[in-house]
PDB file of C-alpha atoms and ligand atoms in Angstrom:
ATOM      1  CA  MET G 150       9.670   8.992  19.894  1.00 51.00           C
ATOM      2  CA  ASP G 151       8.273   5.611  18.750  1.00 57.00           C
ATOM      3  CA  SER G 152       7.964   3.203  21.607  1.00 69.00           C
ATOM      4  CA  SER G 153       9.673  -0.009  20.470  1.00 87.00           C
ATOM      5  CA  ASN G 154       7.162  -2.655  21.607  1.00 93.00           C
ATOM      6  CA  ILE G 155       3.391  -2.519  21.799  1.00 95.00           C
ATOM      7  CA  ILE G 156       0.623  -5.056  22.785  1.00 94.00           C
ATOM      8  CA  VAL G 157      -2.474  -5.246  20.680  1.00 93.00           C
ATOM      9  CA  GLU G 158      -5.215  -7.776  21.373  1.00 92.00           C
ATOM     10  CA  ASN G 159      -2.741  -9.854  23.434  1.00 92.00           C
ATOM     11  CA  LEU G 160      -0.285  -9.990  20.604  1.00 95.00           C
ATOM     12  CA  GLU G 161       3.223  -8.355  21.054  1.00 96.00           C
ATOM     13  CA  PHE G 162       4.573  -6.217  18.155  1.00 97.00           C
ATOM     14  CA  GLU G 163       8.033  -4.672  17.828  1.00 97.00           C
ATOM     15  CA  LEU G 164       9.099  -1.512  15.901  1.00 98.00           C
ATOM     16  CA  LEU G 165       9.895  -2.239  12.323  1.00 98.00           C
ATOM     17  CA  PHE G 166      10.087   1.173  10.662  1.00 98.00           C
ATOM     18  CA  SER G 167       9.999   4.443  12.525  1.00 98.00           C
ATOM     19  CA  GLU G 168       8.182   7.552  11.473  1.00 98.00           C
ATOM     20  CA  ALA G 169      11.371   9.146  10.253  1.00 98.00           C
ATOM     21  CA  GLU G 170      12.393   6.006   8.221  1.00 98.00           C
ATOM     22  CA  ILE G 171       8.933   5.994   6.482  1.00 98.00           C
ATOM     23  CA  GLN G 172       8.975   9.617   5.687  1.00 98.00           C
ATOM     24  CA  GLN G 173      12.529   9.485   4.421  1.00 98.00           C
ATOM     25  CA  ARG G 174      11.682   6.532   2.127  1.00 98.00           C
ATOM     26  CA  ILE G 175       8.498   8.381   0.853  1.00 98.00           C
ATOM     27  CA  GLY G 176      10.547  11.320  -0.155  1.00 98.00           C
ATOM     28  CA  GLU G 177      12.817   9.091  -2.125  1.00 98.00           C
ATOM     29  CA  LEU G 178      10.018   7.381  -3.927  1.00 98.00           C
ATOM     30  CA  ALA G 179       8.235  10.667  -4.606  1.00 98.00           C
ATOM     31  CA  GLU G 180      11.450  11.929  -6.246  1.00 98.00           C
ATOM     32  CA  VAL G 181      11.810   8.918  -8.596  1.00 98.00           C
ATOM     33  CA  ILE G 182       8.167   8.998  -9.472  1.00 98.00           C
ATOM     34  CA  SER G 183       8.281  12.812 -10.146  1.00 98.00           C
ATOM     35  CA  GLN G 184      11.236  12.329 -12.512  1.00 98.00           C
ATOM     36  CA  ASP G 185       9.491   9.374 -14.317  1.00 98.00           C
ATOM     37  CA  TYR G 186       6.210  11.273 -14.817  1.00 98.00           C
ATOM     38  CA  LYS G 187       7.725  14.712 -15.673  1.00 98.00           C
ATOM     39  CA  GLY G 188       5.286  16.616 -17.848  1.00 98.00           C
ATOM     40  CA  LYS G 189       2.406  14.182 -17.133  1.00 98.00           C
ATOM     41  CA  VAL G 190      -0.536  14.315 -14.765  1.00 98.00           C
ATOM     42  CA  PRO G 191      -0.997  10.770 -13.429  1.00 98.00           C
ATOM     43  CA  ILE G 192      -3.965   9.663 -11.446  1.00 98.00           C
ATOM     44  CA  PHE G 193      -2.960   8.117  -7.975  1.00 98.00           C
ATOM     45  CA  VAL G 194      -5.428   5.519  -7.026  1.00 98.00           C
ATOM     46  CA  GLY G 195      -5.328   4.713  -3.295  1.00 98.00           C
ATOM     47  CA  VAL G 196      -6.551   1.312  -2.311  1.00 98.00           C
ATOM     48  CA  LEU G 197      -8.755   1.834   0.716  1.00 97.00           C
ATOM     49  CA  ASN G 198      -8.422   1.774   3.623  1.00 95.00           C
ATOM     50  CA  GLY G 199      -4.774   0.861   4.223  1.00 96.00           C
ATOM     51  CA  ALA G 200      -3.163   3.200   1.641  1.00 98.00           C
ATOM     52  CA  ILE G 201      -4.632   6.522   2.795  1.00 97.00           C
ATOM     53  CA  LEU G 202      -1.740   7.647   5.012  1.00 98.00           C
ATOM     54  CA  PHE G 203       0.886   6.588   2.418  1.00 98.00           C
ATOM     55  CA  LEU G 204      -1.009   8.241  -0.396  1.00 98.00           C
ATOM     56  CA  ALA G 205      -1.542  11.418   1.598  1.00 98.00           C
ATOM     57  CA  ASP G 206       2.213  11.663   2.548  1.00 98.00           C
ATOM     58  CA  LEU G 207       3.481  10.530  -1.016  1.00 98.00           C
ATOM     59  CA  ILE G 208       1.560  13.072  -3.094  1.00 98.00           C
ATOM     60  CA  ARG G 209       2.670  15.926  -0.871  1.00 98.00           C
ATOM     61  CA  GLU G 210       6.221  15.145  -1.708  1.00 98.00           C
ATOM     62  CA  LEU G 211       5.667  15.167  -5.552  1.00 98.00           C
ATOM     63  CA  SER G 212       7.036  17.950  -7.858  1.00 98.00           C
ATOM     64  CA  ILE G 213       4.466  17.121 -10.549  1.00 98.00           C
ATOM     65  CA  GLU G 214       0.743  17.746 -10.899  1.00 98.00           C
ATOM     66  CA  CYS G 215      -1.504  14.891 -10.020  1.00 98.00           C
ATOM     67  CA  GLU G 216      -5.046  13.760  -9.424  1.00 98.00           C
ATOM     68  CA  ILE G 217      -6.313  11.181  -6.863  1.00 98.00           C
ATOM     69  CA  ASP G 218      -8.986   8.588  -6.770  1.00 98.00           C
ATOM     70  CA  PHE G 219      -9.776   5.699  -4.581  1.00 98.00           C
ATOM     71  CA  ILE G 220     -10.908   2.141  -4.868  1.00 97.00           C
ATOM     72  CA  LYS G 221     -11.949  -0.234  -2.009  1.00 97.00           C
ATOM     73  CA  ILE G 222     -11.576  -3.909  -2.208  1.00 93.00           C
ATOM     74  CA  SER G 223     -11.447  -6.549   0.483  1.00 84.00           C
ATOM     75  CA  SER G 224      -9.528  -9.691   0.678  1.00 75.00           C
ATOM     76  CA  TYR G 225      -8.867 -10.025   4.356  1.00 58.00           C
ATOM     77  CA  GLY G 226     -12.160  -9.597   6.153  1.00 55.00           C
ATOM     78  CA  ASP G 227     -11.114  -8.953   9.812  1.00 56.00           C
ATOM     79  CA  LYS G 228      -8.649 -11.905   9.935  1.00 57.00           C
ATOM     80  CA  ARG G 229      -5.013 -11.970   9.812  1.00 62.00           C
ATOM     81  CA  ILE G 230      -4.966 -14.413   6.913  1.00 62.00           C
ATOM     82  CA  SER G 231      -6.061 -13.529   3.452  1.00 62.00           C
ATOM     83  CA  SER G 232      -9.395 -15.159   2.309  1.00 63.00           C
ATOM     84  CA  GLY G 233      -8.091 -15.297  -1.200  1.00 71.00           C
ATOM     85  CA  GLN G 234     -11.280 -13.944  -2.415  1.00 83.00           C
ATOM     86  CA  ILE G 235     -11.465 -10.251  -3.629  1.00 91.00           C
ATOM     87  CA  THR G 236     -14.563  -8.258  -3.230  1.00 89.00           C
ATOM     88  CA  MET G 237     -15.108  -4.955  -4.878  1.00 93.00           C
ATOM     89  CA  ILE G 238     -16.603  -2.479  -2.304  1.00 95.00           C
ATOM     90  CA  LYS G 239     -16.028   0.900  -4.036  1.00 96.00           C
ATOM     91  CA  ASP G 240     -15.173   1.101  -7.780  1.00 95.00           C
ATOM     92  CA  PHE G 241     -13.030   3.859  -9.426  1.00 96.00           C
ATOM     93  CA  SER G 242     -14.775   7.213  -9.558  1.00 96.00           C
ATOM     94  CA  ALA G 243     -12.395   8.823 -12.092  1.00 97.00           C
ATOM     95  CA  ASP G 244     -12.538   8.008 -15.907  1.00 97.00           C
ATOM     96  CA  LEU G 245      -9.217   6.156 -16.280  1.00 97.00           C
ATOM     97  CA  HIS G 246      -9.372   5.935 -20.066  1.00 98.00           C
ATOM     98  CA  GLY G 247      -6.254   7.265 -21.772  1.00 98.00           C
ATOM     99  CA  ARG G 248      -4.792   8.326 -18.344  1.00 98.00           C
ATOM    100  CA  ASP G 249      -1.544   7.476 -16.584  1.00 98.00           C
ATOM    101  CA  ILE G 250      -2.572   5.390 -13.513  1.00 98.00           C
ATOM    102  CA  ILE G 251      -0.447   4.701 -10.426  1.00 98.00           C
ATOM    103  CA  VAL G 252      -2.125   2.418  -7.994  1.00 98.00           C
ATOM    104  CA  VAL G 253      -1.031   3.130  -4.403  1.00 98.00           C
ATOM    105  CA  GLU G 254      -1.009   0.151  -2.096  1.00 98.00           C
ATOM    106  CA  ASP G 255      -0.043  -0.157   1.647  1.00 98.00           C
ATOM    107  CA  ILE G 256       1.305  -3.718   1.320  1.00 97.00           C
ATOM    108  CA  VAL G 257       1.515  -6.587  -1.196  1.00 95.00           C
ATOM    109  CA  ASP G 258       1.234  -9.922   0.383  1.00 92.00           C
ATOM    110  CA  SER G 259      -0.163 -12.730  -1.912  1.00 89.00           C
ATOM    111  CA  GLY G 260      -0.395 -10.253  -4.797  1.00 90.00           C
ATOM    112  CA  LEU G 261      -4.087 -11.335  -5.408  1.00 91.00           C
ATOM    113  CA  SER G 262      -5.326  -7.724  -4.877  1.00 93.00           C
ATOM    114  CA  VAL G 263      -2.764  -6.288  -7.261  1.00 93.00           C
ATOM    115  CA  SER G 264      -3.507  -8.902 -10.137  1.00 92.00           C
ATOM    116  CA  TYR G 265      -7.188  -8.279  -9.604  1.00 93.00           C
ATOM    117  CA  LEU G 266      -6.744  -4.440  -9.861  1.00 95.00           C
ATOM    118  CA  LYS G 267      -4.366  -4.837 -12.946  1.00 95.00           C
ATOM    119  CA  LYS G 268      -7.088  -6.687 -14.900  1.00 94.00           C
ATOM    120  CA  ARG G 269      -9.869  -4.259 -13.755  1.00 95.00           C
ATOM    121  CA  ILE G 270      -7.650  -1.207 -14.875  1.00 97.00           C
ATOM    122  CA  GLU G 271      -6.587  -2.770 -18.083  1.00 97.00           C
ATOM    123  CA  SER G 272     -10.251  -3.112 -19.054  1.00 96.00           C
ATOM    124  CA  MET G 273     -10.623   0.649 -18.683  1.00 97.00           C
ATOM    125  CA  LYS G 274      -7.913   1.319 -21.413  1.00 98.00           C
ATOM    126  CA  PRO G 275      -5.525   3.577 -19.486  1.00 98.00           C
ATOM    127  CA  ALA G 276      -2.459   5.117 -21.253  1.00 98.00           C
ATOM    128  CA  SER G 277      -0.354   3.405 -18.696  1.00 98.00           C
ATOM    129  CA  GLN G 278      -0.597   1.620 -15.293  1.00 98.00           C
ATOM    130  CA  LYS G 279       2.055   1.221 -12.544  1.00 98.00           C
ATOM    131  CA  PHE G 280       1.955   0.089  -8.878  1.00 97.00           C
ATOM    132  CA  VAL G 281       3.617   1.537  -5.884  1.00 98.00           C
ATOM    133  CA  SER G 282       3.510  -0.172  -2.511  1.00 98.00           C
ATOM    134  CA  LEU G 283       5.110   1.070   0.690  1.00 98.00           C
ATOM    135  CA  LEU G 284       5.728  -2.620   1.697  1.00 97.00           C
ATOM    136  CA  ILE G 285       6.066  -5.881   0.067  1.00 96.00           C
ATOM    137  CA  LYS G 286       6.176  -9.358   1.588  1.00 94.00           C
ATOM    138  CA  LYS G 287       8.704 -10.877  -0.873  1.00 83.00           C
ATOM    139  CA  GLU G 288       8.366 -14.593  -0.067  1.00 78.00           C
ATOM    140  CA  CYS G 289       4.609 -14.444   0.098  1.00 70.00           C
ATOM    141  CA  ALA G 290       3.549 -13.498  -3.473  1.00 68.00           C
ATOM    142  CA  VAL G 291       1.583 -16.538  -4.964  1.00 69.00           C
ATOM    143  CA  VAL G 292       0.931 -14.479  -8.105  1.00 73.00           C
ATOM    144  CA  PRO G 293       4.071 -13.522 -10.242  1.00 73.00           C
ATOM    145  CA  LEU G 294       3.925  -9.768 -10.568  1.00 80.00           C
ATOM    146  CA  LYS G 295       6.022  -6.627 -10.792  1.00 88.00           C
ATOM    147  CA  ILE G 296       5.671  -3.726  -8.429  1.00 95.00           C
ATOM    148  CA  ASP G 297       7.083  -0.798 -10.062  1.00 96.00           C
ATOM    149  CA  TYR G 298       8.061   1.195  -6.915  1.00 97.00           C
ATOM    150  CA  VAL G 299       8.594  -0.449  -3.539  1.00 97.00           C
ATOM    151  CA  GLY G 300       9.266   1.286  -0.246  1.00 98.00           C
ATOM    152  CA  PHE G 301      10.568  -1.731   1.833  1.00 97.00           C
ATOM    153  CA  GLU G 302      10.697  -5.397   1.326  1.00 96.00           C
ATOM    154  CA  ILE G 303       9.811  -7.224   4.615  1.00 97.00           C
ATOM    155  CA  GLU G 304       9.693 -10.744   5.982  1.00 95.00           C
ATOM    156  CA  ASN G 305       6.465 -12.745   5.742  1.00 93.00           C
ATOM    157  CA  LYS G 306       5.151 -11.547   9.157  1.00 95.00           C
ATOM    158  CA  PHE G 307       2.039  -9.594  10.007  1.00 96.00           C
ATOM    159  CA  VAL G 308       2.422  -5.809  10.398  1.00 98.00           C
ATOM    160  CA  ILE G 309       0.339  -3.010  11.699  1.00 98.00           C
ATOM    161  CA  GLY G 310       0.522   0.773  11.764  1.00 98.00           C
ATOM    162  CA  TYR G 311       0.743   3.561   9.312  1.00 98.00           C
ATOM    163  CA  GLY G 312      -2.459   2.542   7.571  1.00 98.00           C
ATOM    164  CA  LEU G 313      -2.148  -1.177   8.276  1.00 98.00           C
ATOM    165  CA  ASP G 314      -4.700  -2.635  10.678  1.00 96.00           C
ATOM    166  CA  LEU G 315      -5.327  -5.441  13.002  1.00 96.00           C
ATOM    167  CA  ALA G 316      -9.143  -6.050  12.928  1.00 92.00           C
ATOM    168  CA  GLN G 317      -9.522  -2.338  11.703  1.00 93.00           C
ATOM    169  CA  LYS G 318      -7.505  -0.924  14.631  1.00 96.00           C
ATOM    170  CA  LYS G 319      -4.077   0.675  14.829  1.00 97.00           C
ATOM    171  CA  ARG G 320      -4.050   2.314  11.397  1.00 98.00           C
ATOM    172  CA  ASN G 321      -3.341   5.621  13.091  1.00 98.00           C
ATOM    173  CA  LEU G 322       0.186   4.749  14.344  1.00 98.00           C
ATOM    174  CA  ASN G 323       2.898   6.872  12.748  1.00 97.00           C
ATOM    175  CA  ALA G 324       5.387   3.860  12.702  1.00 98.00           C
ATOM    176  CA  ILE G 325       5.049   0.266  11.446  1.00 98.00           C
ATOM    177  CA  TYR G 326       5.207  -2.623  13.865  1.00 98.00           C
ATOM    178  CA  GLN G 327       5.873  -6.322  13.170  1.00 98.00           C
ATOM    179  CA  ILE G 328       4.386  -9.201  15.125  1.00 97.00           C
ATOM    180  CA  LYS G 329       6.787 -10.862  17.491  1.00 95.00           C
ATOM    181  CA  GLU G 330       6.792 -14.619  17.255  1.00 83.00           C
ATOM    182  CA  ASN G 331       8.424 -16.488  20.016  1.00 65.00           C
TER     183      ASN G 331
HETATM  184  P1  LIG L 420      -2.701  -9.465  -1.018  1.00 91.60           P
HETATM  185  O1  LIG L 420      -3.943  -9.390  -1.964  1.00 91.60           O
HETATM  186  O2  LIG L 420      -2.552 -10.752  -0.283  1.00 91.60           O
HETATM  187  O3  LIG L 420      -1.474  -9.024  -1.688  1.00 91.60           O
HETATM  188  O4  LIG L 420      -3.158  -8.483   0.169  1.00 91.60           O
HETATM  189  C1  LIG L 420      -3.046  -7.247   0.174  1.00 91.60           C
HETATM  190  C2  LIG L 420      -3.898  -6.525   1.206  1.00 91.60           C
HETATM  191  O5  LIG L 420      -3.972  -7.382   2.461  1.00 91.60           O
HETATM  192  C3  LIG L 420      -3.158  -5.284   1.585  1.00 91.60           C
HETATM  193  O6  LIG L 420      -3.516  -4.239   0.741  1.00 91.60           O
HETATM  194  C4  LIG L 420      -3.510  -5.155   3.045  1.00 91.60           C
HETATM  195  O7  LIG L 420      -4.664  -4.406   3.161  1.00 91.60           O
HETATM  196  C5  LIG L 420      -3.741  -6.543   3.580  1.00 91.60           C
HETATM  197  N1  LIG L 420      -2.483  -7.063   4.285  1.00 91.60           N
HETATM  198  C6  LIG L 420      -1.641  -7.970   3.885  1.00 91.60           C
HETATM  199  N2  LIG L 420      -0.733  -8.266   4.750  1.00 91.60           N
HETATM  200  C7  LIG L 420      -1.035  -7.527   5.848  1.00 91.60           C
HETATM  201  C8  LIG L 420      -0.318  -7.244   7.152  1.00 91.60           C
HETATM  202  O8  LIG L 420       0.713  -7.768   7.433  1.00 91.60           O
HETATM  203  N3  LIG L 420      -0.945  -6.398   7.940  1.00 91.60           N
HETATM  204  C9  LIG L 420      -2.186  -5.675   7.654  1.00 91.60           C
HETATM  205  N4  LIG L 420      -2.758  -5.860   6.438  1.00 91.60           N
HETATM  206  C10 LIG L 420      -2.222  -6.692   5.628  1.00 91.60           C
HETATM  207 MG1  LIG L 421      -4.864  -2.891   1.348  1.00 91.60          MG
END
């Protein structure tokens, strides 16, 4: 059972998506992606650190062949508000040229990370590129962009768990919790 309220660094969080809800939605996304990429072998690029749990669960539900790679960028530092500045910490290892790329994100907030990655990937001349994000903060996008596969649309509130951190902690929760604002 997921406990419904937790306290982290004196902040109160309430349950937003349970482990079962997350896993159910990932199964649905994997089915659609497997259909769309039938006969292809896409490279799933996880955006470190947040996307690791989502990527690990998503690829195990696929019915197609796939490869994985990782990229690490930073926009948040250890704060709860985006710095607006993207720093590349670890670049792609795979050769993306001529390949079908699916970038795997934990959450899209301002959209700055995604638009940065789009340009970076474009320069590597892939056959195609798409984005899958478990969460999207709809109202928050400052950059107009299209996320091809979305798990859940959420309010513009800070969330933790299932890969998402508060100052690097709480990524290892099975459920997702949203900050409670009184
Ligand atoms: P964007 O560039 O503003 O879209 O930010 C995307 C990145 O910021 C995500 O990949 C997360 O790592 C982080 N982020 C955005 N919102 C949250 C949140 O509510 N909780 C934890 N991390 C977040
Ligand atoms: Mg991230």
